[in-house]
Amino acid sequence: MELTSLKGIGEKTAGAFNRLGIFTAEDLVRYYPRAYETFEKPAAIYELEPGRIMTVEGVLSRDASLNRFRGITIVNAYISDMTGRLQLSWYNSPFMKNQLTEGRHLVFRGRVYEKNGKLIMSQPKIYEPETYREKYQDRMMPLYSLTKGLSNNTIMKAAAEALTRSGRAQEYLPDWILEKNGLKSLEVTAIRMHFPRNEEELRASRNRAVFDEFFISMLAGARLSETARKTVSTHKCRPDLRMIRFMADLPFELTAGQIAAYKEIAADMSSGRVMNRLVEGDVGSGKTIVAVLAMINAALNGYQAAIMAPTAVLAAQHYETFRKLLEPHGYFDGKVTPVLLTGAMTAAEKKEAGRKIREHEANLVIGTHALFQEKVVYDDLGLIVTDEQHRFGVGQREALYQKGDLPHTLVMSATPIPRTLAIILYSDMDISVIKERPAGRIPIKNAVVGPSYRKTAYKFILDEIKKGRQAYVICPAIENAEDEDGRKEFEGEVENVTDYSAKLRKLFPQEIRTGVLHGRMKADEKDAVMQAFKNHETDILVSTTVVEVGVDVPNASVIMIENAERFGLAELHQLRGRVGRGEWQSYCIMINTSDSEKAAERLEILKTSNDGFHIAEEDLRLRGPGDIFGLRQSGEMDFKVADIYRDSVILKAAKDTSTELLKRDPQLEEPEHQKLRRILDTYIEKGYIV
Ligand code: ADP
Ligand code: MG
């Protein structure tokens, strides 16, 4: 259903929705809130804390006053309850004054600030006490990720209408699965994800959404591996002596882990069965070269091999690596030829690349999602590699897989996942682990500091830039959108790249060049910004976690992470891996803006350890299940709601259920499994649950 057929949504608002990736009413139904605001019972005035949005109830001690100050009108009022007195202020809303008369008893809800040692509530909303108690108290309001031109209120109303008008969600899980796992129906789930009436409801509906994400992706994975495992490979790759010379001549010595991983891969590829292997290795452990070796191995045996990277910049970087390693040396008599194919290339370039692939003129194909588009025809695709596989869904991997005739598959992950979870998530794959990093790297120096350290950090960054280095600054949010009540999405909560980059531009001398990167930019914009940073045309890159994906800028020596307590430890570790890739001493400055002891304890782990596997285990131990309100770890396995750490219990349940289902009905042929089967097919085709 078209967005514009919802009430109050015209072309312009629809355009704003498009920026959030929402194109239809159905998309909107799946656009779940990022958090919820609970309308709690009014607090006593003495319980108020600065920085928080809170509710109070009290009697106005006199009529509100209206003041003008430098062109701004300010309405001030004072209320009191049995525990104290509180000032309330509204800006540029002179009409507020009229309803605020002495003796009125009202409920106020707004953010509390401290000014000159006194607490003030700013821009509070006003409720009649009965109305508040009946309609709001203990209810939860969805808070969505916003963008310019789209308020929380607009999204909320549109979501409510989309939920009623886009038709009932058709249940696709059979009763026995719902019962076994105590799951709510799909219809209730969608409604309660947006409009939970209490925490219990939210927890239950979220559990269902998480279960589905895990379950469907596991079934898809199982289907992939089942076809693979049973089958004899038509791409048997015999070891080739020319590889030995190539390996000996590499510009560096392979680590023991790299050699072991390649040996396992070579054994799989010559075994006569189809390979389905995961290479798991910490950031910087050198996984690329392992993929290069596997791909050359396929090429020398007469097959094509493709590697899919999540961004065009990363693909181009890989292509450079291949070219550097291969072309000047002529190791393989020109028989091993790389070609690049990304969406960012011109039509003519793409056409030429497509021809080379089709005619088998090139046998190492390096690219992005563009690799599995319909137009691309391979001659004999014997191996597919997915780099940074946690950025892809199972569906996308499958789409590329379909391009070959039972090709070998190799997936590479830089997310060290705790063993207990890896066994569940990757039960259908063989795993090679690269534990150590290449020798001779200078360990990164870490600091976990409070906000008061920012000034020192900026000075430090400036010094590094003057030495010729570059720096990353990471913020959790993209922008601080303002809704129609003048309330900012993240005021006083987290830093955002839009405001932060503006602040740094003001703060630093003019010649310091700052780039901005975030996930809502178009792919080619992102690539351009990343490429500029890589070419040292910018000095500072202010970014959200999108930068996390494997990009190599050896000249960057500092990464400063704002609101570090908001990120998962594994994610912080990944971010930290953006520096320390060159010959320079590198630094990771984590700003902890929370005063919680638990946050400090978590960050301490990162400060003291550089071992991704250890960090992941600790993350699992500390975050544990049940904490539904924290920020989720982003990007993991392309899940929208689920978090493999926080939801590890549901992960296990989904695994057990998928195993049981496939035992009962391996091909999903029974009538009660038909709907599920259709969902699975579209998931494999489209990469998401419809
Ligand atoms: P990741 O595992 O994060 O994908 P890369 O493959 O990008 O790591 O490798 C990181 C850097 O380490 C690259 O610049 C690469 O050339 C280099 N490298 C890889 N293996 C070795 C090695 N055995 N010795 C020295 N440097 C290496
Ligand atoms: Mg990599």
XYZ file of C-alpha atoms and ligand atoms in Angstrom:
718
model
C 0.000 0.000 0.000
C 1.257 3.448 -0.974
C 2.427 5.719 1.820
C 0.520 8.631 0.320
C -2.769 6.804 0.757
C -2.334 7.184 4.519
C -4.047 10.193 6.045
C -1.931 13.323 6.188
C 0.945 11.987 4.127
C 1.642 13.968 0.986
C 4.520 13.705 -1.436
C 6.807 15.737 0.780
C 6.272 13.691 3.924
C 6.517 10.525 1.870
C 9.906 11.760 0.685
C 11.034 12.129 4.285
C 9.854 8.583 4.990
C 11.813 7.378 1.958
C 14.966 8.739 3.551
C 14.367 6.338 6.416
C 14.023 3.459 3.982
C 10.222 3.415 4.268
C 8.430 3.204 0.916
C 5.148 1.447 1.688
C 2.681 1.143 4.552
C 4.033 -2.359 5.108
C 7.554 -0.977 5.519
C 6.166 1.388 8.096
C 4.604 -1.467 10.043
C 8.066 -3.013 10.202
C 9.726 0.255 11.225
C 9.864 -0.483 14.906
C 10.542 2.208 17.517
C 14.109 2.668 18.696
C 12.914 3.109 22.273
C 9.814 3.833 24.318
C 8.911 6.545 26.728
C 7.065 5.420 29.802
C 4.626 7.863 31.342
C 5.390 7.111 34.930
C 3.489 8.164 38.004
C 4.212 11.818 38.832
C 7.291 12.225 41.026
C 7.527 14.460 44.067
C 9.438 17.678 43.383
C 12.292 16.689 45.649
C 12.780 13.497 43.596
C 13.513 15.366 40.357
C 16.875 14.787 38.728
C 18.497 17.051 36.147
C 18.848 15.716 32.618
C 15.818 13.459 32.672
C 12.321 13.788 31.287
C 10.068 13.510 34.305
C 6.506 14.077 35.448
C 5.403 16.190 38.404
C 2.079 17.244 39.792
C 1.434 20.430 41.714
C -0.544 23.579 42.339
C 0.375 26.920 40.767
C 1.373 29.321 43.498
C 0.484 32.379 41.368
C -0.421 33.342 37.809
C 2.263 32.661 35.235
C 4.353 35.637 34.120
C 5.252 36.642 30.588
C 8.693 38.129 29.928
C 10.454 39.273 26.809
C 14.170 38.869 26.532
C 16.202 39.596 23.398
C 13.271 38.881 21.153
C 12.322 35.683 22.942
C 9.195 35.415 25.021
C 9.422 33.349 28.153
C 6.494 32.177 30.206
C 7.459 31.316 33.779
C 5.307 29.554 36.311
C 5.888 28.120 39.758
C 4.284 25.051 41.224
C 4.636 23.444 44.593
C 3.785 20.166 46.214
C 4.399 18.922 49.752
C 8.104 18.476 49.084
C 9.107 21.709 47.363
C 8.729 24.345 44.682
C 9.616 24.153 41.003
C 10.016 26.667 38.197
C 8.540 25.824 34.792
C 9.513 27.682 31.616
C 8.182 27.834 28.083
C 9.892 29.641 25.225
C 8.073 31.451 22.445
C 4.696 30.159 23.514
C 3.084 33.277 25.042
C -0.388 31.737 24.802
C 0.636 29.245 27.513
C 0.198 31.975 30.068
C -3.586 32.010 29.790
C -4.218 28.563 31.190
C -1.634 28.838 33.962
C -3.585 30.627 36.662
C -3.040 30.639 40.384
C -4.448 27.675 42.274
C -4.750 25.341 39.299
C -3.761 21.758 39.968
C -2.005 20.192 36.970
C 0.426 17.518 35.830
C 3.582 18.601 33.966
C 5.962 16.481 31.977
C 9.245 17.684 30.529
C 12.995 17.673 30.798
C 14.555 18.859 34.031
C 17.575 21.161 33.881
C 19.818 22.625 36.503
C 20.458 26.376 36.345
C 22.381 28.314 38.974
C 21.914 25.464 41.404
C 18.152 25.400 40.917
C 16.036 22.905 38.983
C 13.855 24.088 36.123
C 11.485 22.092 33.993
C 11.660 23.258 30.396
C 8.824 23.205 27.868
C 6.724 20.713 29.813
C 3.503 19.352 28.405
C 0.454 19.991 30.534
C -2.223 17.484 31.539
C -5.306 17.527 33.714
C -4.500 15.119 36.566
C -7.474 12.829 35.814
C -6.659 12.719 32.110
C -3.045 11.899 32.855
C -3.961 9.091 35.209
C -6.563 7.599 32.920
C -4.982 7.985 29.514
C -1.253 8.199 30.004
C 0.034 6.903 33.284
C 1.981 3.634 32.949
C 1.497 3.664 29.179
C 4.393 3.629 26.763
C 4.891 5.925 23.822
C 7.007 4.783 20.880
C 10.086 6.827 20.048
C 11.182 6.426 16.447
C 14.428 7.303 14.758
C 13.626 10.596 13.102
C 14.865 12.589 10.176
C 14.384 16.191 9.094
C 10.799 16.962 8.254
C 9.403 13.997 10.134
C 8.316 14.246 13.731
C 7.758 11.469 16.182
C 4.104 12.344 16.210
C 3.757 12.036 12.447
C 5.439 8.642 12.405
C 3.344 7.463 15.322
C 0.077 8.461 13.682
C 1.086 7.036 10.327
C 2.189 3.780 11.948
C -1.112 3.482 13.783
C -3.025 3.955 10.552
C -0.762 1.633 8.605
C -1.321 -1.037 11.245
C -5.085 -0.913 10.841
C -5.203 -0.404 7.090
C -2.454 -2.529 5.619
C -4.385 -5.690 6.392
C -3.950 -8.248 9.086
C -0.603 -9.927 9.316
C -1.011 -13.508 8.187
C 0.326 -15.935 10.759
C 2.877 -18.216 9.171
C 4.202 -20.172 12.123
C 2.316 -23.400 12.821
C 0.567 -23.705 16.176
C 3.027 -26.206 17.563
C 5.889 -23.748 17.169
C 3.928 -20.896 18.727
C 2.981 -23.105 21.665
C 6.376 -24.689 22.150
C 8.009 -21.287 22.415
C 5.205 -19.397 24.104
C 4.981 -16.886 21.248
C 2.324 -14.273 20.640
C 0.510 -14.147 17.306
C 2.048 -12.133 14.518
C -0.808 -9.654 14.402
C -0.563 -8.805 18.078
C 3.197 -8.603 17.773
C 3.166 -5.862 15.151
C 0.677 -3.748 17.069
C 2.441 -4.161 20.388
C 5.876 -3.444 19.008
C 4.589 0.016 18.176
C 2.105 0.489 20.967
C 2.858 -1.658 23.979
C 0.613 -0.924 26.915
C 3.251 -1.983 29.385
C 6.691 -3.506 29.624
C 5.345 -7.031 29.782
C 3.598 -6.639 26.434
C 6.645 -5.101 24.907
C 8.847 -7.908 26.097
C 6.466 -10.545 24.733
C 6.097 -8.937 21.310
C 9.774 -8.211 21.022
C 10.515 -11.839 21.846
C 8.329 -12.880 18.956
C 10.006 -10.486 16.529
C 13.427 -11.675 17.632
C 12.447 -15.319 17.406
C 11.248 -14.860 13.827
C 14.436 -13.163 12.726
C 16.594 -15.917 14.161
C 14.325 -18.740 13.092
C 13.844 -17.723 9.467
C 17.512 -16.970 8.934
C 18.462 -20.324 10.483
C 16.051 -22.221 8.266
C 17.454 -20.422 5.254
C 20.988 -21.235 6.360
C 20.072 -24.853 6.923
C 18.559 -25.069 3.477
C 21.709 -23.637 1.948
C 24.022 -26.015 3.693
C 21.793 -29.007 3.134
C 21.894 -28.585 -0.610
C 25.609 -28.066 -0.352
C 26.534 -30.904 1.953
C 24.668 -33.630 0.179
C 26.160 -32.826 -3.109
C 29.273 -33.940 -4.812
C 31.187 -30.929 -6.014
C 31.671 -30.348 -9.701
C 34.456 -27.925 -8.841
C 37.174 -30.140 -7.561
C 40.316 -28.058 -7.150
C 43.646 -29.828 -7.216
C 46.615 -28.237 -5.457
C 48.802 -26.319 -7.878
C 52.542 -26.037 -7.405
C 52.570 -22.454 -8.686
C 50.791 -21.472 -5.487
C 53.808 -22.364 -3.423
C 56.014 -19.879 -5.206
C 53.338 -17.238 -5.010
C 52.982 -17.732 -1.272
C 56.742 -17.652 -0.747
C 57.005 -14.382 -2.660
C 54.282 -12.518 -0.756
C 55.474 -9.181 0.648
C 55.074 -10.616 4.155
C 55.313 -13.967 5.839
C 51.957 -15.634 6.433
C 51.039 -16.217 10.058
C 50.508 -19.755 11.334
C 46.764 -19.079 11.527
C 46.606 -17.899 7.916
C 48.473 -20.970 6.713
C 46.281 -23.313 8.744
C 43.101 -21.661 7.444
C 44.256 -21.903 3.839
C 45.232 -25.545 4.273
C 41.733 -26.351 5.516
C 40.227 -24.473 2.591
C 42.445 -26.192 0.036
C 41.560 -29.572 1.556
C 37.817 -28.770 1.296
C 38.141 -27.615 -2.276
C 39.912 -30.778 -3.353
C 37.739 -33.149 -1.329
C 35.084 -33.630 -3.982
C 32.393 -32.183 -1.725
C 31.110 -28.632 -1.724
C 32.936 -26.385 0.736
C 30.918 -24.371 3.234
C 33.413 -22.695 5.522
C 33.620 -19.689 7.797
C 36.908 -17.938 8.450
C 36.643 -16.110 11.718
C 39.433 -13.737 12.627
C 39.829 -10.571 14.577
C 40.111 -7.230 12.758
C 43.537 -6.969 11.179
C 44.259 -10.675 11.439
C 44.726 -10.767 7.665
C 41.724 -12.595 6.296
C 41.871 -10.983 2.863
C 44.999 -12.812 1.809
C 43.388 -16.121 2.770
C 40.493 -15.316 0.458
C 42.935 -14.305 -2.271
C 44.667 -17.674 -2.029
C 41.390 -19.589 -2.152
C 40.252 -17.610 -5.177
C 43.508 -18.118 -7.055
C 43.225 -21.801 -6.260
C 39.819 -21.878 -7.958
C 41.085 -19.841 -10.920
C 44.070 -22.112 -11.502
C 41.640 -25.002 -11.704
C 39.716 -23.300 -14.473
C 36.849 -21.799 -12.464
C 35.742 -18.302 -11.683
C 35.774 -17.039 -8.124
C 33.893 -14.029 -6.737
C 34.302 -12.011 -3.569
C 31.446 -9.833 -2.324
C 32.181 -6.893 -0.024
C 29.571 -4.738 1.728
C 30.713 -1.396 0.265
C 32.158 -0.157 -3.006
C 35.150 1.321 -1.188
C 35.984 -1.991 0.385
C 35.559 -3.777 -2.930
C 37.877 -1.282 -4.627
C 40.380 -1.777 -1.830
C 40.303 -5.537 -2.369
C 40.672 -5.065 -6.093
C 43.806 -2.984 -5.501
C 45.184 -5.740 -3.267
C 44.588 -8.326 -5.966
C 46.158 -6.184 -8.636
C 49.204 -5.388 -6.576
C 49.768 -9.011 -5.738
C 49.203 -10.389 -9.202
C 49.864 -8.081 -12.082
C 53.454 -7.003 -11.810
C 54.736 -10.488 -11.234
C 53.081 -12.550 -13.907
C 53.091 -15.565 -11.608
C 50.390 -17.357 -13.478
C 51.181 -16.430 -17.103
C 48.334 -13.945 -17.121
C 45.865 -16.752 -16.466
C 44.649 -15.218 -13.237
C 42.927 -11.903 -13.946
C 40.902 -9.764 -11.555
C 37.927 -7.562 -12.457
C 35.987 -5.059 -10.357
C 32.206 -4.699 -10.460
C 30.323 -2.260 -8.226
C 27.177 -0.172 -8.521
C 29.342 2.943 -8.312
C 30.955 2.325 -11.707
C 29.714 3.988 -14.899
C 27.358 2.091 -17.178
C 30.134 1.583 -19.721
C 32.539 0.280 -17.098
C 29.916 -2.094 -15.773
C 29.170 -3.337 -19.252
C 32.814 -4.033 -19.910
C 33.197 -5.804 -16.570
C 30.084 -7.856 -17.349
C 31.549 -8.901 -20.682
C 34.825 -9.974 -19.104
C 32.929 -12.067 -16.589
C 30.610 -13.648 -19.134
C 33.424 -14.512 -21.505
C 35.618 -15.780 -18.693
C 38.281 -13.274 -19.647
C 38.523 -12.437 -15.952
C 38.360 -15.141 -13.347
C 38.657 -13.258 -10.071
C 35.529 -11.139 -9.677
C 35.576 -8.523 -6.953
C 32.532 -6.435 -6.106
C 29.510 -5.512 -4.048
C 25.839 -6.510 -4.186
C 26.146 -5.745 -7.894
C 27.704 -9.210 -8.255
C 24.395 -11.009 -8.008
C 22.238 -8.756 -10.124
C 20.303 -10.427 -12.898
C 22.395 -9.049 -15.711
C 25.598 -10.600 -14.446
C 26.278 -13.972 -16.013
C 29.193 -16.071 -14.889
C 30.924 -18.629 -17.014
C 31.670 -21.198 -14.334
C 31.492 -19.827 -10.827
C 33.293 -22.291 -8.581
C 33.850 -20.268 -5.421
C 32.055 -17.409 -3.734
C 33.522 -15.480 -0.844
C 31.508 -13.086 1.318
C 33.666 -10.612 3.171
C 32.437 -9.064 6.415
C 29.629 -11.536 6.251
C 27.883 -10.141 9.327
C 26.863 -7.234 7.118
C 24.904 -9.466 4.790
C 21.743 -11.435 5.360
C 21.547 -15.108 4.484
C 19.298 -14.114 1.594
C 21.978 -12.046 -0.105
C 24.493 -14.816 0.225
C 21.977 -17.168 -1.336
C 21.369 -14.811 -4.249
C 25.039 -14.917 -5.168
C 25.132 -18.655 -4.565
C 22.401 -19.098 -7.175
C 24.736 -17.616 -9.771
C 26.882 -20.710 -9.745
C 26.256 -24.389 -10.022
C 26.826 -25.481 -6.415
C 29.899 -23.323 -5.898
C 32.162 -23.616 -2.888
C 31.399 -20.949 -0.313
C 33.705 -19.178 2.036
C 32.459 -16.515 4.418
C 34.672 -14.223 6.416
C 33.731 -12.604 9.657
C 35.647 -10.116 11.734
C 33.209 -10.440 14.591
C 34.694 -12.743 17.116
C 31.624 -14.497 18.419
C 31.663 -16.417 21.689
C 32.025 -20.123 21.081
C 28.656 -20.989 22.581
C 26.921 -18.664 20.101
C 29.104 -19.552 17.127
C 28.117 -23.203 17.497
C 24.470 -22.214 17.201
C 24.777 -19.545 14.524
C 27.163 -21.421 12.308
C 26.267 -25.010 13.060
C 25.892 -25.624 9.356
C 29.432 -24.495 8.546
C 32.962 -25.614 9.131
C 34.972 -22.995 10.949
C 38.583 -21.870 10.655
C 39.757 -19.453 13.298
C 42.695 -17.092 12.842
C 43.767 -16.273 16.355
C 46.937 -14.235 16.092
C 47.673 -11.003 14.311
C 50.684 -10.436 12.043
C 53.780 -9.754 14.123
C 55.245 -6.307 14.567
C 52.088 -4.284 15.072
C 52.332 -1.582 17.694
C 49.531 -2.176 20.239
C 46.888 0.559 20.388
C 46.913 2.749 23.499
C 43.487 2.996 25.094
C 41.900 5.572 27.352
C 38.456 5.558 28.925
C 37.636 9.055 30.144
C 34.744 11.277 31.156
C 33.316 14.208 29.164
C 35.552 16.693 30.975
C 38.474 15.178 29.062
C 37.050 16.238 25.677
C 39.099 19.433 25.459
C 42.316 17.535 26.043
C 41.263 14.974 23.459
C 40.636 17.652 20.819
C 44.050 19.119 21.487
C 45.579 15.666 21.178
C 43.770 15.034 17.882
C 44.950 18.382 16.561
C 48.553 17.510 17.446
C 48.282 14.190 15.626
C 46.826 15.909 12.556
C 49.699 18.391 12.615
C 52.051 15.424 12.545
C 50.316 14.363 9.346
C 47.959 11.753 10.826
C 44.167 11.478 10.549
C 41.443 10.841 13.100
C 38.029 9.249 13.408
C 35.338 10.600 15.719
C 32.398 8.253 16.287
C 28.950 9.329 17.520
C 25.968 7.036 18.130
C 23.334 9.173 16.355
C 23.000 10.760 12.923
C 21.159 13.941 13.751
C 19.151 15.473 16.527
C 15.850 15.978 14.777
C 13.366 18.293 16.409
C 9.683 17.537 16.630
C 6.902 20.100 16.373
C 6.911 20.713 20.099
C 10.517 21.781 19.850
C 11.610 18.644 21.595
C 14.834 17.202 20.259
C 15.173 13.528 19.597
C 18.349 13.035 21.595
C 18.709 16.225 23.629
C 21.205 15.655 26.386
C 21.317 11.955 25.580
C 23.826 11.168 22.877
C 26.067 12.962 20.435
C 25.154 13.046 16.738
C 27.443 13.375 13.719
C 25.623 16.350 12.189
C 25.995 18.706 15.166
C 29.325 17.255 16.201
C 31.008 17.870 12.864
C 29.691 21.443 12.880
C 31.119 21.893 16.367
C 34.527 20.538 15.368
C 34.652 22.771 12.303
C 34.156 25.768 14.563
C 36.581 24.525 17.175
C 39.489 23.546 14.966
C 41.534 25.872 12.758
C 40.106 26.395 9.284
C 42.674 24.296 7.475
C 41.540 21.138 9.282
C 39.213 19.338 6.901
C 36.289 17.383 8.294
C 34.204 14.722 6.582
C 30.848 13.328 7.697
C 29.634 9.776 7.214
C 26.457 8.015 8.267
C 24.111 5.235 7.261
C 21.375 7.395 5.785
C 23.621 8.749 3.063
C 23.328 7.228 -0.391
C 25.858 4.534 -1.208
C 27.776 6.726 -3.677
C 27.885 9.645 -1.221
C 29.270 7.348 1.445
C 31.855 6.014 -0.958
C 32.952 9.514 -1.929
C 33.395 10.567 1.710
C 35.270 7.397 2.564
C 37.462 7.678 -0.497
C 38.299 11.294 0.353
C 39.384 10.239 3.824
C 41.425 7.412 2.379
C 43.147 9.838 0.000
C 43.876 12.170 2.928
C 41.709 14.906 1.449
C 40.071 15.142 4.866
C 41.746 14.996 8.258
C 38.873 14.056 10.533
C 36.034 11.735 9.748
C 33.001 12.178 11.988
C 30.949 9.061 11.563
C 28.418 6.665 12.992
C 29.358 3.019 13.216
C 28.964 2.574 9.445
C 32.682 3.173 9.250
C 33.215 -0.100 11.053
C 33.243 -2.117 7.873
C 36.809 -3.247 7.117
C 38.205 -0.102 5.568
C 41.946 0.293 5.708
C 43.347 3.780 6.291
C 46.789 3.119 7.754
C 47.467 6.827 8.216
C 44.663 7.201 10.787
C 46.120 7.109 14.278
C 43.315 8.243 16.607
C 39.771 7.146 17.104
C 37.634 9.016 19.580
C 34.354 7.331 20.474
C 31.610 9.456 21.980
C 29.078 7.908 24.377
C 31.182 4.784 24.352
C 28.932 3.214 26.984
C 26.194 3.037 24.361
C 27.997 0.513 22.203
C 28.464 -3.203 22.536
C 31.974 -4.218 23.481
C 32.472 -6.258 20.343
C 31.393 -3.254 18.325
C 33.803 -0.951 20.136
C 36.540 -3.435 19.475
C 35.687 -3.393 15.775
C 35.723 0.381 15.735
C 39.063 0.433 17.472
C 40.353 -1.824 14.709
C 40.077 1.162 12.317
C 43.363 2.461 13.752
C 46.672 0.748 14.454
C 46.872 -0.469 10.869
C 50.005 1.361 9.887
C 53.435 2.110 11.223
C 52.200 4.727 13.722
C 51.460 4.438 17.380
C 47.669 4.631 17.528
C 45.179 5.691 20.169
C 41.605 4.895 21.076
C 39.849 7.461 23.280
C 36.525 6.285 24.652
C 34.330 8.967 26.217
C 32.153 7.437 28.896
C 29.245 9.809 29.524
C 27.445 7.598 31.982
C 28.104 7.367 35.678
C 26.900 3.798 35.968
C 29.354 1.394 37.525
C 28.402 -1.321 35.114
C 29.322 0.846 32.136
C 32.699 1.554 33.682
C 33.261 -2.137 34.302
C 32.431 -3.002 30.702
C 34.698 -0.363 29.226
C 37.496 -1.415 31.529
C 37.549 -4.789 29.751
C 38.185 -3.062 26.481
C 40.897 -0.954 27.957
C 42.781 -3.931 29.270
C 42.276 -6.435 26.445
C 42.929 -6.396 22.733
C 41.724 -9.944 22.199
C 38.437 -9.898 20.321
C 37.399 -13.351 21.456
C 37.985 -12.556 25.105
C 36.052 -9.310 24.702
C 33.139 -11.075 23.031
C 32.910 -13.633 25.848
C 32.892 -10.861 28.419
C 30.267 -8.958 26.456
C 28.025 -11.995 26.522
C 28.581 -12.452 30.244
C 27.905 -8.821 31.130
C 25.027 -7.951 28.845
C 23.134 -11.159 29.243
C 19.526 -11.682 28.337
C 16.623 -9.554 29.392
C 17.949 -6.035 29.056
C 15.556 -4.839 26.372
C 16.075 -1.140 26.763
C 19.748 -0.726 26.077
C 20.904 0.229 22.602
C 21.294 -2.841 20.532
C 24.536 -3.868 18.978
C 24.159 -2.699 15.429
C 24.664 -4.547 12.228
C 25.112 -8.028 13.572
C 24.078 -10.542 10.911
C 21.744 -7.968 9.416
C 19.114 -8.508 12.128
C 16.727 -5.622 12.645
C 15.560 -6.249 16.177
C 17.540 -9.201 17.445
C 20.853 -8.926 19.220
C 22.749 -12.184 19.437
C 24.188 -11.269 22.821
C 21.132 -9.964 24.553
C 18.846 -12.523 22.955
C 21.073 -15.543 23.275
C 18.328 -17.518 25.037
C 15.894 -16.980 22.159
C 18.693 -17.773 19.726
C 19.040 -21.176 21.334
C 15.267 -21.743 21.292
C 15.068 -20.799 17.604
C 17.881 -23.213 16.846
C 16.227 -26.091 18.708
C 12.935 -25.386 16.971
C 14.458 -25.234 13.509
C 16.255 -28.521 14.137
C 13.019 -30.130 15.273
C 11.070 -28.740 12.331
C 13.584 -30.012 9.789
C 13.558 -33.415 11.457
C 9.767 -33.615 11.297
C 9.372 -32.223 7.827
C 12.723 -31.741 6.057
C 11.276 -30.289 2.847
C 8.449 -28.360 4.554
C 5.859 -30.338 2.631
C 3.155 -30.703 5.273
C 0.122 -28.448 4.827
C 0.647 -26.652 8.138
C 4.121 -25.598 7.006
C 3.176 -24.140 3.617
C 2.907 -20.542 4.732
C 6.241 -20.755 6.468
C 7.758 -22.206 3.355
C 6.540 -19.290 1.274
C 7.952 -16.809 3.778
C 11.240 -18.644 3.656
C 11.336 -18.512 -0.143
C 10.792 -14.760 -0.234
C 13.327 -14.298 2.541
C 15.913 -16.154 0.530
C 15.022 -14.124 -2.506
C 14.752 -10.686 -0.916
C 16.915 -10.932 2.160
C 14.279 -9.852 4.658
C 11.118 -11.138 6.283
C 7.976 -9.838 4.597
P 41.194 -8.303 8.131
O 41.374 -9.663 8.737
O 40.738 -7.299 9.135
O 40.365 -8.345 6.890
P 43.261 -7.541 6.278
O 43.202 -8.754 5.460
O 42.625 -6.309 5.747
O 42.660 -7.840 7.727
O 44.772 -7.270 6.668
C 45.136 -6.151 7.409
C 46.517 -5.671 6.986
O 47.501 -6.641 7.370
C 46.658 -5.514 5.487
O 47.335 -4.299 5.253
C 47.481 -6.720 5.061
O 48.269 -6.447 3.939
C 48.337 -6.986 6.272
N 48.752 -8.393 6.461
C 47.997 -9.482 6.241
N 48.673 -10.607 6.569
C 49.888 -10.211 7.003
C 51.049 -10.904 7.476
N 51.077 -12.230 7.563
N 52.109 -10.157 7.849
C 52.077 -8.808 7.761
N 51.032 -8.099 7.316
C 49.945 -8.785 6.941
Mg 38.742 -7.579 6.063
